[in-house]
XYZ file of C-alpha atoms in Angstrom:
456
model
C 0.000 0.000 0.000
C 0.957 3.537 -0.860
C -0.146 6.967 -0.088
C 1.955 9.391 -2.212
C 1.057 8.488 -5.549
C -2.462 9.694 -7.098
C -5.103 6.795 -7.857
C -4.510 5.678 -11.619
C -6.146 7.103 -14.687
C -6.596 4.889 -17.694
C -9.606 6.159 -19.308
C -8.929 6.579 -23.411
C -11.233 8.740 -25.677
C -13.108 5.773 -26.645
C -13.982 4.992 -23.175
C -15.646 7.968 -22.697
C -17.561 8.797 -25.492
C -19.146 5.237 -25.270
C -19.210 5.244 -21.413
C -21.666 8.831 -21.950
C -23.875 7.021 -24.775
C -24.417 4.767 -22.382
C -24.735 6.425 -19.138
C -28.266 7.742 -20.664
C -29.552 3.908 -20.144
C -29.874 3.022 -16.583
C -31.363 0.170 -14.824
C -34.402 2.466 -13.837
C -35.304 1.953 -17.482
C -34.395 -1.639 -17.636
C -36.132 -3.074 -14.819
C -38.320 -0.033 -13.582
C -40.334 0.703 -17.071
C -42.664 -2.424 -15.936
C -43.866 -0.879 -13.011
C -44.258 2.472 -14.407
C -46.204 1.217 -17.414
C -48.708 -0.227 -15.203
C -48.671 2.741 -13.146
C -49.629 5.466 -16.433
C -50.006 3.171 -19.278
C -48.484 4.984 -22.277
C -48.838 8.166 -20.858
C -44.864 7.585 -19.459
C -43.490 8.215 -22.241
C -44.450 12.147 -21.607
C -43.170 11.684 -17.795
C -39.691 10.573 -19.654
C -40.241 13.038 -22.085
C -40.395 15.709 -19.330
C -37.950 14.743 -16.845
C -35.588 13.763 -19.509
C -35.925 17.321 -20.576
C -35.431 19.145 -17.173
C -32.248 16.594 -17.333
C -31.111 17.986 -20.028
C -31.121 21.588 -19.018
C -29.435 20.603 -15.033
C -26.475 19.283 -16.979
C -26.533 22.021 -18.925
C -25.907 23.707 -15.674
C -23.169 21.328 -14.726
C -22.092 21.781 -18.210
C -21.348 25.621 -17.976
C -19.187 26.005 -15.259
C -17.400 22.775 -16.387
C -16.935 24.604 -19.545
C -15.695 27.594 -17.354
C -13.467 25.756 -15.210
C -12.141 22.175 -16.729
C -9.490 22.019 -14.002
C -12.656 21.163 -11.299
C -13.579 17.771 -12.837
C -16.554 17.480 -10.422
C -19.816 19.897 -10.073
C -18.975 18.990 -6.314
C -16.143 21.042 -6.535
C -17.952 24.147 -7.773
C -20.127 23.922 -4.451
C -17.440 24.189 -2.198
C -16.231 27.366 -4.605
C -19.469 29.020 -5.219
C -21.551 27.652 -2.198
C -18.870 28.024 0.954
C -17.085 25.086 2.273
C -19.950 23.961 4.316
C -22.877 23.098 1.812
C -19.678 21.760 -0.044
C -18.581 19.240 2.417
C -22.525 18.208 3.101
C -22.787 17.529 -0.486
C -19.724 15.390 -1.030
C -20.435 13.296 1.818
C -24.116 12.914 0.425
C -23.378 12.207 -2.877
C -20.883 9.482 -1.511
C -23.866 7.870 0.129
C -25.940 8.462 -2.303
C -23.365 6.093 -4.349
C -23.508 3.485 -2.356
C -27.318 3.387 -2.550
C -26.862 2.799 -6.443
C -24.722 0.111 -5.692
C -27.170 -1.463 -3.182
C -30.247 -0.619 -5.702
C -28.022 -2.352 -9.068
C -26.966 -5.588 -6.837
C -30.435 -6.454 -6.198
C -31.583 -5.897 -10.175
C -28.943 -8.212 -10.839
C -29.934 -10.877 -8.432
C -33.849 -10.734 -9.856
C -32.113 -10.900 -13.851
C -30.255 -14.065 -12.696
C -33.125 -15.565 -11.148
C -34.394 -16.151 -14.260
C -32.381 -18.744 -15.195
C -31.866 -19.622 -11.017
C -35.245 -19.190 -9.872
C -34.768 -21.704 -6.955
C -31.387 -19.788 -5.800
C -32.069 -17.216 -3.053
C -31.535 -13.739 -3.913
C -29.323 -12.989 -1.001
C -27.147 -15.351 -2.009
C -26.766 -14.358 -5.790
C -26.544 -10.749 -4.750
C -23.157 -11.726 -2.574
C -21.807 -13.962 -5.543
C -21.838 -11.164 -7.964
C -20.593 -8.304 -5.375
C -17.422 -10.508 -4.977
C -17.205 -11.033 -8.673
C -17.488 -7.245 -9.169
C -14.858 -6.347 -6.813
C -12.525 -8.295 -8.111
C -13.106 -6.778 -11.299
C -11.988 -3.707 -9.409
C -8.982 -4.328 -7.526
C -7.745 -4.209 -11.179
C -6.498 -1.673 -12.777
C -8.631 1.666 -13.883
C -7.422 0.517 -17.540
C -9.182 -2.570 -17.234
C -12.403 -0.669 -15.958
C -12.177 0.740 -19.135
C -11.938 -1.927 -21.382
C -14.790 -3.170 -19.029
C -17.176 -0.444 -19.145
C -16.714 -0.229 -22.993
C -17.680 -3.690 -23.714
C -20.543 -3.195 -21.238
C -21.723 -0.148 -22.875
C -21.623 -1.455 -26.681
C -23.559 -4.444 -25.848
C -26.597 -2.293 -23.795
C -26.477 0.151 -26.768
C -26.833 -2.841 -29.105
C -29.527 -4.341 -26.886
C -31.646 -1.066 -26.806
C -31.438 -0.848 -31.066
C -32.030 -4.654 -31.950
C -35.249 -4.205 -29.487
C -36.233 -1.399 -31.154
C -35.730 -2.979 -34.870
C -37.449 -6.010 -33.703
C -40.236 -4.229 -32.430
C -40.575 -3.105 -35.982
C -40.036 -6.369 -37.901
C -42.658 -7.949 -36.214
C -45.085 -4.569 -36.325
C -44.360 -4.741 -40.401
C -45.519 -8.259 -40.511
C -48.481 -7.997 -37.995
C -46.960 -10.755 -35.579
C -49.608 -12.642 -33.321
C -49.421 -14.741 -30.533
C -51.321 -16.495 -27.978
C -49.966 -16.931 -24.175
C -50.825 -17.295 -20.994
C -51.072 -14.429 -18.587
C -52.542 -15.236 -14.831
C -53.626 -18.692 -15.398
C -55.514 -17.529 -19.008
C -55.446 -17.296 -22.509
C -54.414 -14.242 -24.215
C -54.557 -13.611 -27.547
C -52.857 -10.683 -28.986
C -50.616 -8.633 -31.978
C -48.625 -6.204 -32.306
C -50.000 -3.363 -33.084
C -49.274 0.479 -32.402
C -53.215 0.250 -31.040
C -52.136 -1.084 -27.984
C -50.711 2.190 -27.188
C -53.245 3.987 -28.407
C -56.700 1.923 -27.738
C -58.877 3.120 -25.472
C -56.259 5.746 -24.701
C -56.581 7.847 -21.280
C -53.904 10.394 -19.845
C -54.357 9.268 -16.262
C -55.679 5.866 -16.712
C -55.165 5.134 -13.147
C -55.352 8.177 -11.696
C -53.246 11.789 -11.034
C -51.947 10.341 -8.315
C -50.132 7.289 -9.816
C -48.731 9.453 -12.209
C -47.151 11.329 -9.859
C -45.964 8.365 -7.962
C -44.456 6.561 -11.358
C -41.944 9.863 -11.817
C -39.696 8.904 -9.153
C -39.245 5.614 -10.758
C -38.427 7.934 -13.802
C -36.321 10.008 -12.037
C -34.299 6.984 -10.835
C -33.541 5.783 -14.779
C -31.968 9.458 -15.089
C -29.778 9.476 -11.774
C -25.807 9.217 -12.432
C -26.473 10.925 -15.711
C -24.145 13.863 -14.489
C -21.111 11.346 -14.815
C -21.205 12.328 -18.683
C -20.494 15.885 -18.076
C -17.858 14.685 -15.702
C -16.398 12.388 -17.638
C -16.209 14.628 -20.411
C -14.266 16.897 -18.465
C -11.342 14.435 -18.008
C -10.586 14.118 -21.840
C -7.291 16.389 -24.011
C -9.964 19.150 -24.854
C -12.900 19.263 -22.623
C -14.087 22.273 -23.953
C -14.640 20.582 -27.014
C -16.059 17.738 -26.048
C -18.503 18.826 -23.310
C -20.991 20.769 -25.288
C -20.974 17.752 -27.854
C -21.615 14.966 -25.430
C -24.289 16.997 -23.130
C -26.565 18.012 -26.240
C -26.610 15.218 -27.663
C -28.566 13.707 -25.019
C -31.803 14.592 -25.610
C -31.391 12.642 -29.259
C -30.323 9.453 -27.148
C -33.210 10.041 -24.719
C -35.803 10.027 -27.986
C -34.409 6.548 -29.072
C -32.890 4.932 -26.087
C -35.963 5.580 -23.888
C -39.210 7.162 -25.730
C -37.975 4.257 -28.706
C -37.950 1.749 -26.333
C -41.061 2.229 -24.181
C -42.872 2.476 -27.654
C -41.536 -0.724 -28.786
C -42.982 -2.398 -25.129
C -46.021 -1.404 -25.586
C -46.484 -1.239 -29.120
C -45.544 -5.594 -29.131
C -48.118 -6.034 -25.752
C -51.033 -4.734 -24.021
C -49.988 -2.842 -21.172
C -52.855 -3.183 -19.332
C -51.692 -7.230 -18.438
C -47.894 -6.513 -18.275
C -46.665 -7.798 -15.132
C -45.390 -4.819 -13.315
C -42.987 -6.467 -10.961
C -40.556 -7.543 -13.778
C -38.478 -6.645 -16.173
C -40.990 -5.791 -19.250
C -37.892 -5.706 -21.870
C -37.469 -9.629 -20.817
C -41.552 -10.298 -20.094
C -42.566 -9.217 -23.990
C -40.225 -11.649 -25.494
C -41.354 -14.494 -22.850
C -45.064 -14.083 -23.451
C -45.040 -13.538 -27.318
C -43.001 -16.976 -27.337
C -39.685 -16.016 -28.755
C -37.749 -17.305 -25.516
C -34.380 -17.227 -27.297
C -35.175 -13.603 -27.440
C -36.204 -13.604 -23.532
C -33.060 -14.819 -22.757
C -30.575 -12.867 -24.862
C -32.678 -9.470 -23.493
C -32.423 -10.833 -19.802
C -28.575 -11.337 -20.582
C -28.533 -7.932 -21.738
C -30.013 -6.135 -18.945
C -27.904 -8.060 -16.680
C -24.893 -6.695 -18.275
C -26.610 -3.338 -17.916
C -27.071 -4.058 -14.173
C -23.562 -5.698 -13.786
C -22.156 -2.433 -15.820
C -23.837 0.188 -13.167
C -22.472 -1.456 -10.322
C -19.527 -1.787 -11.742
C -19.412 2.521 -12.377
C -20.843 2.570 -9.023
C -18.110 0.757 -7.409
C -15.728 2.829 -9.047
C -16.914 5.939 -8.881
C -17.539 5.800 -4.722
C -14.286 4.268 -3.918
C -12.491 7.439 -5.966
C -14.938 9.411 -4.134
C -14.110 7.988 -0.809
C -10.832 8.205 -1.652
C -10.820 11.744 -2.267
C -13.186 12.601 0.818
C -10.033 10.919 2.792
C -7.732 13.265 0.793
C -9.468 16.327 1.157
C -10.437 15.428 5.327
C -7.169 13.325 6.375
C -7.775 13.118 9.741
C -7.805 10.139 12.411
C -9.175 7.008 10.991
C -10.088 8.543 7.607
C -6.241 8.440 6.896
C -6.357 4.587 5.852
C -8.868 4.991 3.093
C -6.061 7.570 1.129
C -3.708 4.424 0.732
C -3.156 2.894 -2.513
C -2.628 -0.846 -3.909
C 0.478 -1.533 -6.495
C -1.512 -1.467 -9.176
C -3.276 2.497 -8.438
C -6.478 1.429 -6.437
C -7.674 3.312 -3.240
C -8.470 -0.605 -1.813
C -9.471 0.202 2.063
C -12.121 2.333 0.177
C -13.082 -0.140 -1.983
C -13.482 -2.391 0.592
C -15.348 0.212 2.348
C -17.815 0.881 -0.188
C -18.012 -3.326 -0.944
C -19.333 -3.764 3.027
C -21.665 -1.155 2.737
C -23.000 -2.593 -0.369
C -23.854 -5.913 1.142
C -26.758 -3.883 2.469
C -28.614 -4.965 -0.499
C -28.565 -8.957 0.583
C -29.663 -8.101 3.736
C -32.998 -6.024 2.484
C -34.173 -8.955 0.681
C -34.449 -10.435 3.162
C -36.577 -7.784 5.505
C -39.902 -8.917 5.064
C -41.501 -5.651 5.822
C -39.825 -4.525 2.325
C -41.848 -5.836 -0.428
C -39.852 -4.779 -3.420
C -35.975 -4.535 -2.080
C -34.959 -2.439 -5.622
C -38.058 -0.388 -5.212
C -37.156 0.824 -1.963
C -33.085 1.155 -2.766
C -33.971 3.075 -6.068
C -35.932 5.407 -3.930
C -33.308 5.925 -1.319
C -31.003 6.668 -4.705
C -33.415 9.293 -6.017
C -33.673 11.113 -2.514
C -30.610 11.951 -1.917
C -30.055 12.398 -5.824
C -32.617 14.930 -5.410
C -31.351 16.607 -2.296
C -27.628 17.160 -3.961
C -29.680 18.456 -7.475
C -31.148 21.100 -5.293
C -27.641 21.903 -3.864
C -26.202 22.149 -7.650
C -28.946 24.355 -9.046
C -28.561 26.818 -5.590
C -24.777 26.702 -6.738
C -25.118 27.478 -10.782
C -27.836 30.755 -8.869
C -24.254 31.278 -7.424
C -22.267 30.925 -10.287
C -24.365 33.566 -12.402
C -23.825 35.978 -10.068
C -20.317 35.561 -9.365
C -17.260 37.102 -11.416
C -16.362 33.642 -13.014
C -19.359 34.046 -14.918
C -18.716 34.037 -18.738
C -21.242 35.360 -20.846
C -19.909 33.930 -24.131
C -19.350 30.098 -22.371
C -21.389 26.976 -22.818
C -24.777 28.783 -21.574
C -27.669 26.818 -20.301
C -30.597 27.827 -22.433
C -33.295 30.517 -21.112
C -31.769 29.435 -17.623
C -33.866 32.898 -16.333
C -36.857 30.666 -16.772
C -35.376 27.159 -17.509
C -33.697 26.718 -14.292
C -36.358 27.024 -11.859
C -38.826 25.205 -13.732
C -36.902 22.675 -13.528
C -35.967 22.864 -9.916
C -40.303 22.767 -9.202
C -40.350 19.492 -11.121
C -37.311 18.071 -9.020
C -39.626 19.205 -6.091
C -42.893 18.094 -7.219
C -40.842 14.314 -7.878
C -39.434 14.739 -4.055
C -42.650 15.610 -2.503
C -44.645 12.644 -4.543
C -42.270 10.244 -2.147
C -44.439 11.061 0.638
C -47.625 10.238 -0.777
C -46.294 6.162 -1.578
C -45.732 3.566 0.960
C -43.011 1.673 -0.990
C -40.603 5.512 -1.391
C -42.263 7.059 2.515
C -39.241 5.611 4.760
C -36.802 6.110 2.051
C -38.232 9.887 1.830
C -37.920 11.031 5.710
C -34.691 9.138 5.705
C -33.362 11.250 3.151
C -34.962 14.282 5.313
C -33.569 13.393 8.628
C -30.219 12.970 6.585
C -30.686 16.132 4.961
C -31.229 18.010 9.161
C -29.538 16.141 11.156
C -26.008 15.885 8.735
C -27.000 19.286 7.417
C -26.346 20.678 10.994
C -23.168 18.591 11.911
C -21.547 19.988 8.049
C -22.475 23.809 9.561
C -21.151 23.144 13.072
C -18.236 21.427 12.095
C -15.005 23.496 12.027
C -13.884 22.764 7.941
């Protein structure tokens, strides 16, 4: 172990620009579109459609001061600049945890994606097999995470497209099928009328549409990692602006394409809402090779998050030790032979055994459900933070008038901090996100007081 030399960097151009196509398709979409289909019917794709948007202009936000300032690689950083030291440290230690929580929230999609193939293995136990497997994978070198993260990425981007082209092959030729859905025959095609028959805004209410946009929110969380990775390439100045706007282009085909392509191959109205729906179409229409290969690929997708997850909070944990090396935090700054902050690793591995341990809780019914909600509280709570800083920003000298502008932020920016609030405040109302909710609030007072107390 070493603790004068920095953690290693071995992240090519290639990497990143793949790594940010990517990033836009999270496991929220993967396993989380069958609940929120049942939830609104087709009327989702507008909740994506809308919160994709407002995620477009908050890392436009992120985007501009990156564009300012390169040298800060992290929006974190520009907190702690713009913000005072305080709010700064709050938010680093929160969006450490918050981390962790997408680690816990990814280990337990991919123990329900192998239990299609295992479905006699306990969950607990799969979860555990693939956390060692996955820190392995990182006591490698950052290189290798690379190489990793690429492959990862090409084969979710190939996933989402050969969905989307099979949707159409089999709308062309009018494909029909007969299955069996709750112990009874279904017949059905596919059609573009079964998004649009007997079509209804709020089929199931206001109130579940409301409830279905945290679930939405969740697919969009760690989308900021493309403006930060972006920052760490020859010419960031360059390659920002291209890589944030092209994201609302990969939002129309990665997840308005998709979600068509579900519903537009089954009735949504009898899609089981517990799993995966990419996996579920394929099953019931009787193409299980297809099932198979799709589960495959969303376990890659799953295996690839918590893989980014892993990384990105042990280099966070690492630099929290750097920045606050005091006591006991000094043994996270050391460093294995080959680069790797391993004590935080290690760290961040325990903590992510959490997610075993929640499947089995009985009094949690859905153990993603209620880690993806933890994720998109504090998510929120840091979001909030970030927009408060850019307010900051603008009215600072550093400001640059001819930069990498967000759009109309005069109007923009707020609108998109009331739908951010409007997403938080629809936790409350759901008994599956209420613990995770005034968890994230008593997180939010209680370390909110120690960060302003605390001599920094």
């Amino acid at each position: 172990m070493e603790k004068n030399k920095a953690p290693q960097r071995g992240l090519q151009n290639r990497h990143i620009q793949l790594i940010a196509i990517a990033g836009t398709i999270g496991t929220g979409l993967f396993l989380g579109a069958g609940k929120t289909i049942s939830m609104t019917g087709p009327s989702i794709l507008f909740a994506y459609l809308v919160i994709g948007v407002a995620m477009f202009i908050f890392l436009r936000t992120i985007g501009e001061m990156l564009y300012q300032d390169p040298t800060q690689h992290s929006f974190l950083n520009f907190v702690t600049k713009y913000s005072g030291p305080r709010l700064g440290y709050f938010s680093q230690w929160s969006y450490w945890l918050v981390l962790v929580f997408v680690c816990i929230s990814e280990l337990t999609a991919i123990g329900t994606y192998i239990q299609f193939w295992l479905p006699h293995v306990p969950l607990w136990l799969i979860e555990i097999v693939a956390l060692l497997l996955l820190f392995s994978l990182n006591t490698l070198n950052a290189r290798f995470f690379g190489e990793t993260e690429f492959w990862f990425a090409i084969i979710k981007v190939a996933a989402i497209l050969g969905m989307i082209l099979t949707a159409l092959i089999l709308l062309l030729n009018h494909f029909s099928y007969t299955t069996v859905l709750h112990g009874q025959h279904f017949n059905g095609s596919v059609s573009l009328s079964n998004i649009t028959y007997h079509f209804q805004f709020f089929p199931k209410g206001v109130w579940n549409f409301i409830g279905a946009l945290q679930m939405v929110m969740f697919a969009f969380t760690s989308m900021e990692f493309i403006g930060m990775t972006a920052a760490e390439t020859s010419n960031p100045q360059q390659t920002l602006p291209k890589a944030i706007n092209q994201i609302p282009i990969r939002i129309l085909i990665f997840y308005v394409g998709a979600l068509l392509s579900i519903m537009a191959i089954f009735d949504w109205h009898v899609l089981p809402a517990d799993r995966s729906p990419f996996v579920m179409v394929f099953q019931l229409i009787g193409i299980k090779w297809a099932a198979a290969l799709v589960n495959f690929v969303v376990l890659t997708s799953a295996a690839s998050a918590l893989n980014s997850s892993l990384f990105s909070a042990t280099r966070n944990m690492y630099s929290l030790a750097q920045q606050h090396n005091k006591g006991r935090l000094g043994i996270f700054t050391t460093l294995s032979k080959n680069g790797i902050p391993l004590n935080s690793l290690y760290l961040v591995t325990a903590l992510a055994l959490f997610g075993p341990v929640l499947t089995l809780i009985p009094q949690i019914q859905n153990a993603f459900d209620f880690a993806a909600s933890c994720t998109t509280n504090l998510f929120l709570v840091v979001y909030f933070i970030q927009l408060y800083t850019f307010y900051k920003y603008r009215k600072s000298q550093d400001f640059d008038p001819q930069g990498f502008l967000t759009p109309k932020a005069k109007y923009f920016v707020p609108l998109v901090f009331l739908i951010f609030m409007l997403i938080f405040i629809s936790l409350f109302f759901s008994k599956d996100t209420l613990y995770p909710a005034v968890g994230a609030v008593v997180w939010t007072i209680f370390f909110g007081l120690f960060s302003y107390f605390k001599r920094i």
